[in-house]
Tab-separated table of C-alpha atoms and ligand atoms in Angstrom:
chain	number	residue	atom	x	y	z
L	1	MET	CA	0.273	3.536	47.527
L	2	ARG	CA	-3.495	3.695	47.982
L	3	ASP	CA	-5.761	2.359	45.265
L	4	MET	CA	-6.142	4.825	42.432
L	5	THR	CA	-7.968	5.046	39.125
L	6	ASN	CA	-7.197	1.756	37.479
L	7	SER	CA	-5.346	3.258	34.538
L	8	VAL	CA	-2.385	4.193	36.724
L	9	THR	CA	0.210	1.461	36.364
L	10	ILE	CA	2.782	0.884	39.085
L	11	LYS	CA	5.734	-1.458	38.606
L	12	HIS	CA	8.263	-2.264	41.304
L	13	HIS	CA	12.007	-2.934	40.964
L	14	TYR	CA	11.551	-2.290	37.283
L	15	SER	CA	14.181	-2.505	34.528
L	16	LEU	CA	14.538	0.760	32.632
L	17	ARG	CA	16.196	-0.891	29.629
L	18	GLY	CA	13.154	-0.143	27.447
L	19	HIS	CA	12.918	3.434	28.766
L	20	ASN	CA	16.364	4.775	27.869
L	21	THR	CA	17.594	4.778	24.289
L	22	PHE	CA	21.125	3.890	25.481
L	23	GLY	CA	19.525	0.566	26.443
L	24	LEU	CA	21.201	0.471	29.872
L	25	ASP	CA	19.824	-2.148	32.225
L	26	VAL	CA	19.389	-0.029	35.346
L	27	LYS	CA	16.486	-0.471	37.760
L	28	ALA	CA	13.934	1.911	39.258
L	29	LYS	CA	12.484	1.221	42.689
L	30	GLN	CA	9.081	2.160	41.271
L	31	PHE	CA	7.847	3.016	37.766
L	32	ILE	CA	4.479	4.753	37.478
L	33	SER	CA	2.582	5.641	34.319
L	34	TYR	CA	-0.629	7.669	34.173
L	35	HIS	CA	-3.114	8.681	31.463
L	36	THR	CA	-4.702	11.912	32.708
L	37	VAL	CA	-3.756	15.095	34.531
L	38	ASP	CA	-6.044	14.131	37.437
L	39	GLU	CA	-4.221	10.838	37.824
L	40	LEU	CA	-0.888	12.658	37.815
L	41	VAL	CA	-2.077	15.027	40.553
L	42	GLU	CA	-3.211	12.088	42.672
L	43	VAL	CA	0.043	10.188	42.103
L	44	LEU	CA	2.040	13.257	43.131
L	45	ALA	CA	-0.004	13.639	46.337
L	46	CYS	CA	0.721	10.024	47.313
L	47	LEU	CA	4.424	10.300	46.522
L	48	ARG	CA	4.625	13.534	48.498
L	49	ASP	CA	3.110	11.769	51.531
L	50	GLN	CA	5.715	9.027	51.177
L	51	GLY	CA	8.598	11.516	50.742
L	52	GLU	CA	9.588	9.746	47.545
L	53	GLN	CA	12.295	10.999	45.204
L	54	ILE	CA	10.672	11.653	41.810
L	55	LEU	CA	12.017	11.669	38.282
L	56	HIS	CA	9.750	12.254	35.311
L	57	ILE	CA	10.912	10.818	32.010
L	58	GLY	CA	9.723	10.949	28.422
L	59	GLY	CA	11.112	8.626	25.783
L	60	GLY	CA	14.440	8.390	27.644
L	61	SER	CA	16.256	9.597	24.534
L	62	ASN	CA	18.347	12.186	26.294
L	63	LEU	CA	19.176	10.476	29.565
L	64	LEU	CA	22.196	8.685	30.918
L	65	PHE	CA	21.260	6.617	33.965
L	66	THR	CA	24.491	6.455	35.940
L	67	LYS	CA	23.093	3.937	38.463
L	68	ASP	CA	19.849	2.356	39.692
L	69	PHE	CA	17.217	4.945	40.607
L	70	GLU	CA	16.124	4.662	44.246
L	71	GLY	CA	12.851	6.492	43.846
L	72	SER	CA	9.790	6.736	41.623
L	73	ILE	CA	10.012	7.280	37.908
L	74	LEU	CA	6.922	8.823	36.342
L	75	HIS	CA	5.881	8.518	32.734
L	76	SER	CA	3.021	10.225	30.903
L	77	ASP	CA	0.618	8.240	28.759
L	78	ILE	CA	-1.442	11.389	28.111
L	79	ARG	CA	-1.978	11.087	24.378
L	80	PHE	CA	-4.153	13.360	22.260
L	81	ILE	CA	-3.783	15.774	19.361
L	82	GLN	CA	-6.462	18.467	19.559
L	83	PHE	CA	-6.870	21.269	17.016
L	84	LEU	CA	-7.754	24.470	18.889
L	85	SER	CA	-8.082	26.578	15.748
L	86	ARG	CA	-7.397	26.304	12.039
L	87	ASP	CA	-7.680	28.873	9.293
L	88	SER	CA	-6.057	29.438	5.925
L	89	ARG	CA	-2.920	30.908	7.538
L	90	GLU	CA	-2.207	28.875	10.641
L	91	VAL	CA	-3.233	26.100	12.945
L	92	VAL	CA	-3.037	25.953	16.738
L	93	VAL	CA	-2.796	22.448	18.075
L	94	ARG	CA	-2.653	21.138	21.644
L	95	VAL	CA	-0.800	17.883	22.136
L	96	GLY	CA	-0.590	15.537	25.129
L	97	SER	CA	2.862	15.137	26.690
L	98	GLY	CA	2.989	11.372	26.089
L	99	VAL	CA	2.498	11.598	22.305
L	100	LYS	CA	5.566	10.382	20.412
L	101	TRP	CA	7.174	13.498	19.003
L	102	ASP	CA	7.554	12.040	15.538
L	103	ASP	CA	3.919	10.874	15.414
L	104	PHE	CA	2.959	14.514	15.869
L	105	CYS	CA	5.457	15.615	13.162
L	106	ALA	CA	4.103	12.959	10.790
L	107	GLU	CA	0.532	14.137	11.260
L	108	MET	CA	1.431	17.805	10.741
L	109	ALA	CA	3.486	17.077	7.608
L	110	SER	CA	0.780	14.921	6.081
L	111	SER	CA	-1.680	17.848	6.493
L	112	ASN	CA	1.017	20.151	5.006
L	113	TYR	CA	1.325	22.338	8.105
L	114	TYR	CA	4.801	23.870	8.307
L	115	GLY	CA	6.856	24.246	11.483
L	116	CYS	CA	8.079	20.889	12.722
L	117	GLU	CA	9.116	19.116	9.488
L	118	ASN	CA	12.828	19.911	10.079
L	119	LEU	CA	12.470	18.293	13.507
L	120	SER	CA	11.168	15.030	12.063
L	121	TYR	CA	12.390	11.696	13.356
L	122	ILE	CA	13.828	13.097	16.595
L	123	PRO	CA	13.246	10.377	19.179
L	124	GLY	CA	11.321	11.205	22.339
L	125	GLU	CA	7.968	12.591	23.371
L	126	VAL	CA	6.090	15.880	23.189
L	127	GLY	CA	6.554	16.772	26.879
L	128	ALA	CA	10.334	16.564	26.628
L	129	SER	CA	10.397	18.593	23.389
L	130	ALA	CA	9.345	21.627	25.415
L	131	ILE	CA	11.896	21.051	28.169
L	132	GLN	CA	14.875	20.247	25.975
L	133	ASN	CA	14.070	22.772	23.212
L	134	ILE	CA	14.870	20.108	20.641
L	135	GLY	CA	16.464	21.355	17.464
L	136	ALA	CA	17.743	20.182	14.101
L	137	TYR	CA	18.513	21.487	10.611
L	138	GLY	CA	18.183	25.150	11.505
L	139	VAL	CA	14.968	24.969	13.571
L	140	GLU	CA	14.363	24.828	17.320
L	141	VAL	CA	11.006	23.802	18.721
L	142	GLU	CA	10.621	27.082	20.646
L	143	SER	CA	9.774	28.710	17.287
L	144	ILE	CA	6.432	26.855	17.185
L	145	ILE	CA	5.599	26.627	20.893
L	146	GLN	CA	2.786	28.893	22.030
L	147	GLN	CA	2.403	27.633	25.576
L	148	VAL	CA	3.344	24.787	27.869
L	149	GLU	CA	0.831	23.267	30.298
L	150	THR	CA	2.332	21.904	33.498
L	151	ILE	CA	1.587	20.633	36.982
L	152	GLU	CA	3.687	21.846	39.887
L	153	VAL	CA	5.243	18.867	41.662
L	154	ALA	CA	5.159	20.442	45.142
L	155	THR	CA	1.482	21.453	45.066
L	156	GLY	CA	-0.233	19.562	42.224
L	157	LYS	CA	-1.453	22.922	40.901
L	158	PRO	CA	-1.635	23.632	37.162
L	159	ARG	CA	0.499	26.370	35.638
L	160	VAL	CA	0.657	27.470	32.023
L	161	PHE	CA	3.959	28.907	30.756
L	162	ARG	CA	3.972	31.266	27.799
L	163	THR	CA	6.910	30.711	25.434
L	164	GLU	CA	8.846	33.722	26.716
L	165	GLU	CA	8.499	32.449	30.304
L	166	CYS	CA	10.252	29.227	29.271
L	167	GLU	CA	13.534	31.161	28.704
L	168	TYR	CA	14.534	29.017	25.767
L	169	GLY	CA	18.134	28.770	24.592
L	170	TYR	CA	20.203	26.244	22.661
L	171	ARG	CA	18.985	22.872	24.031
L	172	ASP	CA	17.990	24.778	27.148
L	173	SER	CA	14.966	26.097	29.056
L	174	ILE	CA	13.958	27.272	32.515
L	175	PHE	CA	12.787	23.686	33.191
L	176	LYS	CA	16.408	22.486	32.951
L	177	ARG	CA	17.772	25.253	35.186
L	178	ASP	CA	15.923	27.365	37.782
L	179	LEU	CA	12.802	25.160	37.763
L	180	LEU	CA	14.545	21.799	37.371
L	181	GLY	CA	12.282	19.001	38.618
L	182	GLN	CA	9.623	21.453	39.811
L	183	TYR	CA	7.059	21.199	37.000
L	184	ILE	CA	5.761	18.290	34.921
L	185	VAL	CA	4.660	19.080	31.382
L	186	THR	CA	1.215	17.651	30.619
L	187	ALA	CA	0.519	19.223	27.199
L	188	VAL	CA	2.126	21.605	24.725
L	189	VAL	CA	0.299	24.052	22.449
L	190	TYR	CA	2.032	24.563	19.089
L	191	ARG	CA	1.293	27.107	16.373
L	192	LEU	CA	2.088	25.944	12.839
L	193	SER	CA	1.789	27.672	9.508
L	194	ALA	CA	-0.702	26.616	6.856
L	195	VAL	CA	1.305	28.550	4.258
L	196	PRO	CA	4.862	27.525	3.366
L	197	VAL	CA	7.587	28.797	5.727
L	198	VAL	CA	10.668	26.753	4.950
L	199	HIS	CA	14.159	26.470	6.439
L	200	LEU	CA	16.467	24.920	3.874
L	201	ASP	CA	19.873	26.384	4.817
L	202	TYR	CA	21.321	23.168	6.183
L	203	GLY	CA	23.760	21.538	3.682
L	204	GLN	CA	21.842	18.542	2.396
L	205	LEU	CA	18.463	20.310	2.544
L	206	GLN	CA	19.641	23.025	0.148
L	207	GLN	CA	19.025	20.755	-2.822
L	208	LEU	CA	15.271	21.060	-2.178
L	209	ARG	CA	15.609	24.750	-3.038
L	210	SER	CA	16.791	24.162	-6.572
L	211	ARG	CA	13.610	22.306	-7.516
L	212	ALA	CA	10.617	24.004	-9.050
L	213	GLY	CA	8.113	25.321	-6.503
L	214	VAL	CA	8.230	25.394	-2.720
L	215	PRO	CA	8.638	21.917	-1.229
L	216	THR	CA	5.754	20.535	0.796
L	217	ALA	CA	6.185	19.911	4.509
L	218	GLN	CA	6.047	16.207	3.682
L	219	GLU	CA	8.902	16.515	1.151
L	220	ILE	CA	11.053	18.311	3.700
L	221	ARG	CA	10.158	15.711	6.332
L	222	ASP	CA	11.151	12.895	3.953
L	223	ALA	CA	14.507	14.595	3.201
L	224	VAL	CA	15.203	15.145	6.921
L	225	ILE	CA	14.415	11.507	7.699
L	226	ALA	CA	16.770	10.364	4.921
L	227	ILE	CA	19.607	12.536	6.335
L	228	ARG	CA	19.027	11.337	9.888
L	229	GLN	CA	18.891	7.697	8.813
L	230	SER	CA	22.210	8.073	6.983
L	231	LYS	CA	24.018	9.649	9.963
L	232	LEU	CA	22.365	8.640	13.201
L	233	PRO	CA	21.971	5.165	14.669
L	234	GLU	CA	18.457	3.753	15.092
L	235	PRO	CA	17.972	3.326	18.870
L	236	GLU	CA	16.433	-0.150	18.303
L	237	GLU	CA	19.614	-1.283	16.546
L	238	LEU	CA	22.329	0.521	18.478
L	239	GLY	CA	21.768	2.248	21.815
L	240	SER	CA	22.618	5.964	21.963
L	241	ALA	CA	21.168	9.254	23.157
L	242	GLY	CA	21.762	11.180	19.925
L	243	SER	CA	24.340	13.951	20.280
L	244	PHE	CA	26.160	13.326	23.542
L	245	PHE	CA	27.698	16.817	23.818
L	246	LYS	CA	26.445	20.281	22.945
L	247	ASN	CA	28.284	22.142	20.211
L	248	PRO	CA	30.543	24.533	22.166
L	249	VAL	CA	30.010	28.259	21.759
L	250	VAL	CA	33.374	30.035	22.076
L	251	PRO	CA	34.490	33.689	22.058
L	252	ALA	CA	35.308	34.965	18.544
L	253	ALA	CA	38.976	35.395	19.578
L	254	VAL	CA	39.259	31.686	20.465
L	255	PHE	CA	37.811	30.816	17.077
L	256	GLN	CA	40.306	33.138	15.304
L	257	GLN	CA	43.210	31.392	17.028
L	258	LEU	CA	41.844	28.006	16.010
L	259	ALA	CA	41.254	29.127	12.407
L	260	ALA	CA	44.885	30.308	12.213
L	261	THR	CA	46.006	26.699	12.667
L	262	TYR	CA	43.068	24.873	11.073
L	263	SER	CA	41.873	26.911	8.127
L	264	ASP	CA	39.026	24.475	7.457
L	265	VAL	CA	37.433	24.569	10.925
L	266	PRO	CA	33.656	24.416	10.399
L	267	HIS	CA	31.713	27.001	12.385
L	268	TYR	CA	28.482	28.958	12.730
L	269	VAL	CA	28.589	32.606	13.747
L	270	VAL	CA	26.227	33.001	16.739
L	271	SER	CA	26.779	36.730	17.294
L	272	GLU	CA	29.508	39.353	16.825
L	273	ASP	CA	31.363	37.933	19.817
L	274	GLU	CA	30.584	34.242	19.666
L	275	VAL	CA	31.094	31.323	17.324
L	276	LYS	CA	29.697	27.795	17.583
L	277	ILE	CA	32.060	24.990	16.624
L	278	PRO	CA	30.778	21.483	15.861
L	279	ALA	CA	31.801	19.176	18.695
L	280	ALA	CA	31.802	16.386	16.082
L	281	TRP	CA	34.714	18.093	14.301
L	282	LEU	CA	36.711	18.600	17.526
L	283	ILE	CA	36.195	14.968	18.535
L	284	ASP	CA	37.006	13.751	15.022
L	285	GLN	CA	40.278	15.756	15.002
L	286	CYS	CA	41.269	14.017	18.236
L	287	GLY	CA	40.976	10.687	16.428
L	288	TRP	CA	38.035	9.269	18.384
L	289	LYS	CA	35.838	8.034	15.539
L	290	GLY	CA	35.016	4.334	15.989
L	291	LYS	CA	37.120	4.016	19.183
L	292	SER	CA	35.659	1.978	22.022
L	293	HIS	CA	35.938	1.868	25.782
L	294	GLY	CA	34.496	-1.235	27.430
L	295	GLY	CA	31.056	-1.699	25.877
L	296	ALA	CA	30.775	1.968	24.845
L	297	ALA	CA	32.050	3.433	21.575
L	298	VAL	CA	32.204	6.562	19.454
L	299	TYR	CA	29.875	6.127	16.475
L	300	GLU	CA	31.805	5.732	13.210
L	301	LYS	CA	29.517	7.948	11.122
L	302	GLN	CA	29.044	10.786	13.637
L	303	PRO	CA	31.581	11.117	16.451
L	304	LEU	CA	29.257	13.323	18.516
L	305	ILE	CA	27.275	10.198	19.258
L	306	LEU	CA	28.349	7.705	21.891
L	307	VAL	CA	26.859	4.263	21.460
L	308	ASN	CA	26.250	1.175	23.555
L	309	ARG	CA	27.703	-1.761	21.645
L	310	GLY	CA	25.319	-3.998	23.594
L	311	HIS	CA	27.027	-4.582	26.922
L	312	ALA	CA	28.014	-1.058	28.026
L	313	THR	CA	27.733	-0.126	31.666
L	314	PRO	CA	26.935	3.437	32.745
L	315	ALA	CA	30.590	3.699	33.863
L	316	ASP	CA	31.858	2.759	30.367
L	317	ILE	CA	29.868	5.616	28.842
L	318	MET	CA	30.794	8.148	31.542
L	319	GLU	CA	34.499	7.251	31.308
L	320	LEU	CA	34.502	7.455	27.510
L	321	ALA	CA	32.782	10.852	27.693
L	322	SER	CA	35.329	12.178	30.135
L	323	LEU	CA	38.287	10.837	28.097
L	324	ILE	CA	36.872	12.680	25.062
L	325	GLU	CA	36.394	15.874	27.081
L	326	GLN	CA	40.011	15.638	28.296
L	327	SER	CA	41.498	15.142	24.851
L	328	VAL	CA	39.482	18.004	23.312
L	329	MET	CA	40.613	20.192	26.209
L	330	GLU	CA	44.281	19.197	25.734
L	331	LYS	CA	44.285	19.696	21.963
L	332	PHE	CA	41.982	22.700	21.583
L	333	HIS	CA	41.568	24.196	25.097
L	334	ILE	CA	37.804	24.024	24.595
L	335	SER	CA	35.383	22.509	27.144
L	336	LEU	CA	32.716	20.138	25.950
L	337	HIS	CA	29.509	19.899	27.953
L	338	PRO	CA	27.148	16.932	27.801
L	339	GLU	CA	23.841	17.471	26.089
L	340	VAL	CA	22.434	14.338	27.715
L	341	ASN	CA	21.189	14.580	31.284
L	342	TYR	CA	23.115	12.479	33.809
L	343	ILE	CA	20.760	10.865	36.332
P	401	EPU	N1	31.796	16.616	11.427
P	401	EPU	C1	33.063	16.107	11.387
P	401	EPU	N2	33.211	14.747	11.368
P	401	EPU	C2	32.141	13.912	11.330
P	401	EPU	C3	30.841	14.435	11.367
P	401	EPU	C4	30.689	15.810	11.421
P	401	EPU	O1	34.048	16.849	11.380
P	401	EPU	O2	32.365	12.703	11.292
P	401	EPU	C5	31.632	18.083	11.420
P	401	EPU	C6	31.312	18.559	10.007
P	401	EPU	O3	32.036	19.742	9.779
P	401	EPU	C7	29.833	18.843	10.045
P	401	EPU	C8	29.679	19.311	11.469
P	401	EPU	O4	30.558	18.472	12.239
P	401	EPU	O5	29.500	19.857	9.134
P	401	EPU	C9	28.283	19.238	11.991
P	401	EPU	O6	27.797	17.897	11.902
P	401	EPU	P1	26.235	17.601	11.734
P	401	EPU	O7	25.701	18.380	10.597
P	401	EPU	O8	26.072	16.124	11.696
P	401	EPU	O9	25.546	18.236	12.995
P	401	EPU	P2	26.009	18.383	14.513
P	401	EPU	O10	26.374	19.810	14.763
P	401	EPU	O11	27.025	17.359	14.860
P	401	EPU	C10	23.650	19.081	15.430
P	401	EPU	C11	22.708	18.636	16.491
P	401	EPU	C12	21.951	17.398	16.048
P	401	EPU	C13	21.161	17.766	14.792
P	401	EPU	C14	22.161	18.250	13.722
P	401	EPU	C15	21.466	18.784	12.496
P	401	EPU	C16	23.685	19.324	18.612
P	401	EPU	C17	24.390	18.902	19.849
P	401	EPU	N3	23.448	18.358	17.725
P	401	EPU	O12	24.620	18.054	15.271
P	401	EPU	O13	21.024	17.047	17.066
P	401	EPU	O14	20.429	16.663	14.308
P	401	EPU	O15	22.947	19.348	14.232
P	401	EPU	O16	20.865	19.991	12.796
P	401	EPU	O17	23.355	20.499	18.467
P	401	EPU	C18	20.702	15.698	19.005
P	401	EPU	O18	20.522	16.756	19.609
P	401	EPU	O19	20.658	14.601	19.583
P	401	EPU	C19	21.003	15.756	17.584
P	401	EPU	C20	21.254	14.668	16.859
């Protein structure tokens, strides 16, 4: 690659262990990080000339590398938090794609801006938040996204997506489907509320309701962090990619049949015709909690999470996932679909 602005870093035959929260020791032929949009455009032009296969990653918290990557992995170090407007009702803030998602949440909560406190402590970076439509405790990030700034991989041209153009769904967006791999997010513009707008329906958050006064964004953030720390493994201590599967959405009739046998089946009504069932419950009922397969295992405290006990190979994790899918299919006739992206 020709000499570029010196803040572009290129590493060859590079271990991705520190770039995927599963902690798998796979290699990339080339790993490139950049700090500005101009650098990204220049990097893309060079890679295009070379006909290189490209994968852009964020914090690697939702990826399963199934093998070494024989191309170039790109990573954004674009980091800024810029207030575009603030008044007594709301704040509009533009954030670089390489900012750690939870650093952004921490800053918003400490200023008592409401909107992302329920999404506190989710691993990963700002760019990926807008692709994955991250969600937790009754909130999805699409509710605070105003627009998404991108660069088109094929041309290097900028394109701004309004929220409705992103076609958000449950852990889903146009960037994961029709436009997969075609655009790189460089910044996200969020709109947060300066007056309290709280979402406290989720079980353990309900206790904040019973206290006097509306909780601050910081209080909600602290409660969310406490819940996550009690249920989810810390990536530094035990490799995982958070929830491995999506919660399946099934037709109401399928749910009725299930409820006839299991009166206690937990569920969320999505619409008149559809019901979401926690994959954790289905997996738990199949007796998977704490079970291992090679170096991979089902987390004891939350069976929706597959973990790397330290020496897992990609095959261990893929095999365990497919054994779980098979047993849920046999017992409940329900398909589970991975939430993590297989690479
Ligand atoms: N459950 C069991 N056994 C268990 C654990 C849970 O049966 O050992 C059942 C319980 O009925 C529980 C239900 O599963 O009420 C749901 O569990 P939990 O509240 O832990 O949430 P989840 O549906 O498993 C989803 C998200 C999480 C998010 C939480 C909280 C998905 C795929 N996962 O998990 O997101 O933090 O809700 O909102 O939607 C992630 O995406 O990586 C992630 C962690």
